Tab-separated table of N, CA, C and O in Angstrom:
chain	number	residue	atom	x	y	z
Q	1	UNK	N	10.868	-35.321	9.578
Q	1	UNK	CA	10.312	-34.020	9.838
Q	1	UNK	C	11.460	-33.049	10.140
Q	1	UNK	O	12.379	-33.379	10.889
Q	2	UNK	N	11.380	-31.555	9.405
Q	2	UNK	CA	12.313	-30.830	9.681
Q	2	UNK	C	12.284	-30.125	10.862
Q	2	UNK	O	11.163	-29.769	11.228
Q	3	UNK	N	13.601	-29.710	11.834
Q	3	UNK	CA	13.589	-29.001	12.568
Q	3	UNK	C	12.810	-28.214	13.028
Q	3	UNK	O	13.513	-27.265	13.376
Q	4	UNK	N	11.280	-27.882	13.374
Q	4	UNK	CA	10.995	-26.217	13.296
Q	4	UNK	C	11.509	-25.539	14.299
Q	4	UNK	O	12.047	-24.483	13.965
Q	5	UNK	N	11.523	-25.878	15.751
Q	5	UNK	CA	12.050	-24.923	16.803
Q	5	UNK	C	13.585	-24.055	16.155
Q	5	UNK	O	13.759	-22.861	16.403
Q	6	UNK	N	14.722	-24.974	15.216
Q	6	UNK	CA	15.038	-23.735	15.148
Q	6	UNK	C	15.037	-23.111	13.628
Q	6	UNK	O	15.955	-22.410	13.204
Q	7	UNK	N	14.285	-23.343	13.141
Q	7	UNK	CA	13.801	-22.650	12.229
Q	7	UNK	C	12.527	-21.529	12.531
Q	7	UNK	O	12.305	-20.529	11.849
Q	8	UNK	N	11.856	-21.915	13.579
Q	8	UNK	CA	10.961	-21.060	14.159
Q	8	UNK	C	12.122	-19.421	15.002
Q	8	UNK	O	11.800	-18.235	15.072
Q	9	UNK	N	13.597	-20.205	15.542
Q	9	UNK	CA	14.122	-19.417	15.899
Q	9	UNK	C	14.618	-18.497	15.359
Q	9	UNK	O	14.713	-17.338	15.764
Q	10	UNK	N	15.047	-19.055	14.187
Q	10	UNK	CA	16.050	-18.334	12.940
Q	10	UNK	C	15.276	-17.034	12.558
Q	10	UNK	O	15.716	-15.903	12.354
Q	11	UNK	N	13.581	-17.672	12.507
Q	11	UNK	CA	12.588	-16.364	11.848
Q	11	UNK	C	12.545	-15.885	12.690
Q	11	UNK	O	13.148	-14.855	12.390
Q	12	UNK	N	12.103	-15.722	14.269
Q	12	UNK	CA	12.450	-14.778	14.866
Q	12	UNK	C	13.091	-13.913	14.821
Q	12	UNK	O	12.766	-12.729	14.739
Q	13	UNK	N	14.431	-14.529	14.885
Q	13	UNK	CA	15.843	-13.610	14.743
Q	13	UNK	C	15.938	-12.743	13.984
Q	13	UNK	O	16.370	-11.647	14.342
Q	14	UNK	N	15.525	-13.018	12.609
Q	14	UNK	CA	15.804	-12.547	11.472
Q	14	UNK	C	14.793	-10.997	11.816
Q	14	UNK	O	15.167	-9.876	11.470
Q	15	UNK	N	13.106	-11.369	12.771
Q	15	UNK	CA	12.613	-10.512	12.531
Q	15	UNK	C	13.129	-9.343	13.148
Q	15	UNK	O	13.300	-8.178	12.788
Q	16	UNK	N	13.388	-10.202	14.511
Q	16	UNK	CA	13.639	-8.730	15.621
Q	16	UNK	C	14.795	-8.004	14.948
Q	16	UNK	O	14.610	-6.814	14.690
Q	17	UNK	N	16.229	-8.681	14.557
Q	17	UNK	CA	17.265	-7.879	14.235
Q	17	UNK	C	16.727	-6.765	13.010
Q	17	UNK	O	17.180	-5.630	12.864
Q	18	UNK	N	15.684	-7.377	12.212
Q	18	UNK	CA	15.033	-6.287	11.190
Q	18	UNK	C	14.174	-5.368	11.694
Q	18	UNK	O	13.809	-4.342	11.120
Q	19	UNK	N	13.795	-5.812	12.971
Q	19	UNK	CA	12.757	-4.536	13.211
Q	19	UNK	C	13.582	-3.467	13.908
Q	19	UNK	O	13.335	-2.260	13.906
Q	20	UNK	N	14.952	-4.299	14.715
Q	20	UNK	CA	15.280	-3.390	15.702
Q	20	UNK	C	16.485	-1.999	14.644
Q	20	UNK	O	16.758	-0.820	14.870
Q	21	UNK	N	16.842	-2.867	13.642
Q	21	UNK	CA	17.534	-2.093	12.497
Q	21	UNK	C	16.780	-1.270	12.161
Q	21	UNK	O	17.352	-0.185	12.260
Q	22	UNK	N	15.430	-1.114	11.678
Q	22	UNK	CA	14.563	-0.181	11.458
Q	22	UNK	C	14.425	1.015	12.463
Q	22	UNK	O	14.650	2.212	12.279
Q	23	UNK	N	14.001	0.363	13.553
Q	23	UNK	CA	13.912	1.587	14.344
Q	23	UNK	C	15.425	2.449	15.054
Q	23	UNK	O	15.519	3.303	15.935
Q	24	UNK	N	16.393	1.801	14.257
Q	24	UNK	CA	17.729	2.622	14.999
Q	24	UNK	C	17.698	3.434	13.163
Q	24	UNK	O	18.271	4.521	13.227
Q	25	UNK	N	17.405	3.260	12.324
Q	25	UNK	CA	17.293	3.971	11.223
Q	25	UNK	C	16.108	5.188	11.336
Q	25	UNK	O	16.452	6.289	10.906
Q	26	UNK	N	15.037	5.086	11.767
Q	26	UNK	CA	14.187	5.924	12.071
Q	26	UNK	C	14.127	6.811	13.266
Q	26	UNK	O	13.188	7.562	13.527
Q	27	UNK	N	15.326	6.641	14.043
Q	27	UNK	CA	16.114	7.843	15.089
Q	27	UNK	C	16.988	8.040	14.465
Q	27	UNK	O	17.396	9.154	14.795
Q	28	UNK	N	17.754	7.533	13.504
Q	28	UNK	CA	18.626	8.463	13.203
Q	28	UNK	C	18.370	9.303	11.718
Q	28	UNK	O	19.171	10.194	11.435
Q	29	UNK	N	17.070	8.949	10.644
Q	29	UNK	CA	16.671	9.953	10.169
Q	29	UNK	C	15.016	10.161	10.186
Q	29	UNK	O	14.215	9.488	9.537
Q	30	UNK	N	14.769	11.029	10.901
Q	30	UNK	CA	13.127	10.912	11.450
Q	30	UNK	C	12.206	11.545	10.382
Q	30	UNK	O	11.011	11.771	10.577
Q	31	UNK	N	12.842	11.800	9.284
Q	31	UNK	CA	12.293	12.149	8.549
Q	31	UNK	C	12.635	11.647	6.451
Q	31	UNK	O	13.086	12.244	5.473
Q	32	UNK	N	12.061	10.217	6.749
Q	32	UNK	CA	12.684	9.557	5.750
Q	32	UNK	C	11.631	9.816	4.283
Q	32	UNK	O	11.929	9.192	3.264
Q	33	UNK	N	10.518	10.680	4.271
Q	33	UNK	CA	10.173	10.552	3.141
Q	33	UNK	C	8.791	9.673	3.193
Q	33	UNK	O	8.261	9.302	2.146
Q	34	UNK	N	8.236	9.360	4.494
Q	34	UNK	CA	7.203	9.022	4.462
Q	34	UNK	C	6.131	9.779	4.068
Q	34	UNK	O	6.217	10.992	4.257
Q	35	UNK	N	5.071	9.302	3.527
Q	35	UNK	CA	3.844	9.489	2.407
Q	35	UNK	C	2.614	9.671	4.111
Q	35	UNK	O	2.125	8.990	5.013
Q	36	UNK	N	2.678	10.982	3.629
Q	36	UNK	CA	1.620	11.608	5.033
Q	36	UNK	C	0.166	11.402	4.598
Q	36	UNK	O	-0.299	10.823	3.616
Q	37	UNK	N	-0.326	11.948	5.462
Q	37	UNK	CA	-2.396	11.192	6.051
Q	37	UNK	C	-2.559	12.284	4.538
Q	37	UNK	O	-2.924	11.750	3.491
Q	38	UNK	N	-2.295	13.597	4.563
Q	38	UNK	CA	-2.779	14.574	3.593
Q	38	UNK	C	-2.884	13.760	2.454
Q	38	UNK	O	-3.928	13.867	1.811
Q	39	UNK	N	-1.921	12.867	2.014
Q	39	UNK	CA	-1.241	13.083	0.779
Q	39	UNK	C	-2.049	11.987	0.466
Q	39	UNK	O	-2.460	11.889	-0.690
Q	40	UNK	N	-2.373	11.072	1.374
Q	40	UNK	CA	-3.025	9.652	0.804
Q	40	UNK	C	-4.566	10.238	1.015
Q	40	UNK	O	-5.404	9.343	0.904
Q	41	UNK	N	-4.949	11.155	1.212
Q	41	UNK	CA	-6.483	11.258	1.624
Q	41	UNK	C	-6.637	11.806	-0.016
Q	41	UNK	O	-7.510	11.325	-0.739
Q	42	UNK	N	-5.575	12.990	-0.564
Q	42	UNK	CA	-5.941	13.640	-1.484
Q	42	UNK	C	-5.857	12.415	-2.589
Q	42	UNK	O	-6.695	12.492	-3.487
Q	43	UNK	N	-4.826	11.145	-2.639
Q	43	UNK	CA	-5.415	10.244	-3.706
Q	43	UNK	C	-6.411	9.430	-3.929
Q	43	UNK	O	-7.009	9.135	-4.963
Q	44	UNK	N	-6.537	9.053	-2.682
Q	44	UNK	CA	-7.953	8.496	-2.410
Q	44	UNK	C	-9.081	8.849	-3.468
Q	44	UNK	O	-9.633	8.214	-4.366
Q	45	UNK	N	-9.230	10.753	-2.735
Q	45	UNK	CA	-10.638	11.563	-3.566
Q	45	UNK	C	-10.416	11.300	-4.994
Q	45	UNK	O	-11.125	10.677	-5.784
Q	46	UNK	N	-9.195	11.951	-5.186
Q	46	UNK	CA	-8.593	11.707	-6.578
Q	46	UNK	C	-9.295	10.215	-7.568
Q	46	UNK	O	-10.103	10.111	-8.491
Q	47	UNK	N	-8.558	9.364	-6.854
Q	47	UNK	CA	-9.243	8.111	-7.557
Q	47	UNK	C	-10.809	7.963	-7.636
Q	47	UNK	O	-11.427	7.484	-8.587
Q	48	UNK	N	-11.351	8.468	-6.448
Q	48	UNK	CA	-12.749	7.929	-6.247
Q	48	UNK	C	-13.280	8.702	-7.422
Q	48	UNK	O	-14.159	8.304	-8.185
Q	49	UNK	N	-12.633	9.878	-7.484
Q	49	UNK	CA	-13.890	10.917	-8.293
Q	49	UNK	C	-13.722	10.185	-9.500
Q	49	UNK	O	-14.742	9.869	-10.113
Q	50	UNK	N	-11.988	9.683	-10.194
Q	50	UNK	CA	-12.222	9.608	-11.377
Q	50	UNK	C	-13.149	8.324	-11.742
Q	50	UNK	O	-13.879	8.354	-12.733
Q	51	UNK	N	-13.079	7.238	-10.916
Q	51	UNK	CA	-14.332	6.452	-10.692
Q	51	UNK	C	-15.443	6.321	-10.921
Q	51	UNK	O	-16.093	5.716	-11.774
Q	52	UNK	N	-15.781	7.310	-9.588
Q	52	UNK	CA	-17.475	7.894	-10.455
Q	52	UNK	C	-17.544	9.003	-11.791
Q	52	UNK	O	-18.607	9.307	-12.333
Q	53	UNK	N	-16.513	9.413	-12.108
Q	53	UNK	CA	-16.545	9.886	-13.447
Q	53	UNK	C	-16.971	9.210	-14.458
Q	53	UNK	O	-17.926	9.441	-15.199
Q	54	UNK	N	-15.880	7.973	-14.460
Q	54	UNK	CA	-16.019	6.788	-15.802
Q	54	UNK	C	-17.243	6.405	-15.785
Q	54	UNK	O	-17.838	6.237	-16.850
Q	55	UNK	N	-17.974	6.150	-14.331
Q	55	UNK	CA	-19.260	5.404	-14.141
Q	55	UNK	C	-20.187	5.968	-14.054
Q	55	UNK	O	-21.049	5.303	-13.481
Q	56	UNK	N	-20.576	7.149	-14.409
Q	56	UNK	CA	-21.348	8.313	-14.977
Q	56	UNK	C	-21.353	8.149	-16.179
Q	56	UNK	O	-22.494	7.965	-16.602
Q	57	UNK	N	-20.570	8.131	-16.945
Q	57	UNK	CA	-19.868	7.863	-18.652
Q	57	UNK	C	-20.386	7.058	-18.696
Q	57	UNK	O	-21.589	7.171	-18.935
Q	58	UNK	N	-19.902	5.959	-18.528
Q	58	UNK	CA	-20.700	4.468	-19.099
Q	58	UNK	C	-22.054	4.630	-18.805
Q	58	UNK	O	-22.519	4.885	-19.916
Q	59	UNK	N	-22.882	4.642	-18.099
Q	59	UNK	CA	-24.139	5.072	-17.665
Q	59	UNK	C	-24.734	5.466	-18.613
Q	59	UNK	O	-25.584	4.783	-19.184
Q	60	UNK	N	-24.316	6.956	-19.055
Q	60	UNK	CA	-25.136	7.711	-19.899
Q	60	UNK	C	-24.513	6.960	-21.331
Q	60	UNK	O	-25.209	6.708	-22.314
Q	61	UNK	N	-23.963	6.851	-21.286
Q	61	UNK	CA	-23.653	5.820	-23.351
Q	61	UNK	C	-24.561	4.874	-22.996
Q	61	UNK	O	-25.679	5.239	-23.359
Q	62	UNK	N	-24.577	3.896	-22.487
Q	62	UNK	CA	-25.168	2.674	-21.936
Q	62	UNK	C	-26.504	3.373	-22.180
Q	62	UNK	O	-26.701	3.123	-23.369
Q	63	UNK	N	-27.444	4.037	-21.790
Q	63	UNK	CA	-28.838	4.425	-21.664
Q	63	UNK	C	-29.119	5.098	-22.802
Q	63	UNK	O	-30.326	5.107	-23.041
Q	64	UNK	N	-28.263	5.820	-23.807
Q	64	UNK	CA	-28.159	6.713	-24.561
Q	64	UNK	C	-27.948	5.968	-25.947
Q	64	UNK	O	-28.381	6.557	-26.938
Q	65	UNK	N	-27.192	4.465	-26.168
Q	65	UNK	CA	-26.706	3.778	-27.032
Q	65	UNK	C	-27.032	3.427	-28.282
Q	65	UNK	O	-26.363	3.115	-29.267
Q	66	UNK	N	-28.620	3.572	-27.988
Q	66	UNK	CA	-29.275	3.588	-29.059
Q	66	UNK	C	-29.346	4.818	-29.883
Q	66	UNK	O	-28.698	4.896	-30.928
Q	67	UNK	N	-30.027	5.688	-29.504
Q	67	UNK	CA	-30.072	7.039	-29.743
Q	67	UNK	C	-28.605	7.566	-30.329
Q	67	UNK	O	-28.718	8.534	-31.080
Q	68	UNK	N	-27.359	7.131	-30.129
Q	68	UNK	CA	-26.393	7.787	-30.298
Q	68	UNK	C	-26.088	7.082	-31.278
Q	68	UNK	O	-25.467	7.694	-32.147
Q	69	UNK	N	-26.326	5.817	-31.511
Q	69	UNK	CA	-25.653	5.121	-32.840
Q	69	UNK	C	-26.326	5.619	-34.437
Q	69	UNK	O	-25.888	5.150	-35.487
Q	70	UNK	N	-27.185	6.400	-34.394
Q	70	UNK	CA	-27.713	7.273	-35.811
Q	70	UNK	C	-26.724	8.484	-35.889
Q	70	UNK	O	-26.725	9.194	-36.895
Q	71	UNK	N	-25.975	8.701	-34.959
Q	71	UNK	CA	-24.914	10.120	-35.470
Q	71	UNK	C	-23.805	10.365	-36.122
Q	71	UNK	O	-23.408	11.523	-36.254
């Protein structure tokens, strides 16, 4: 059986020194280009609408399919 305690340690390590690197990067530029609440709300709608767009579309072909295949 392999080691885990220090392999359990190693991942630790690895995490904190990565988290604590992060946050000495995010005081020293506090403004890195993060993707704001606005910006993800407006893709959200974005996607949803085109969503129910397509699924409006299919809908009406789908119900219509017959009728439309004489044109």
């Amino acid at each position: 059986m392999r080691n885990t305690a220090a392999h359990t340690y190693r991942a630790l390590y690895w995490l904190t020194t990565r988290l604590q690197d992060g946050l000495i990067e995010a005081r020293r530029r506090p403004d890195r280009g993060d993707i704001s609440t606005t910006t993800v709300i407006i893709w959200v709608a974005a996607v949803t609408g085109a969503v129910l767009i397509a699924g409006t579309i299919a809908v009406v072909i789908s119900k219509y399919n017959g009728k439309l295949s004489g044109l």
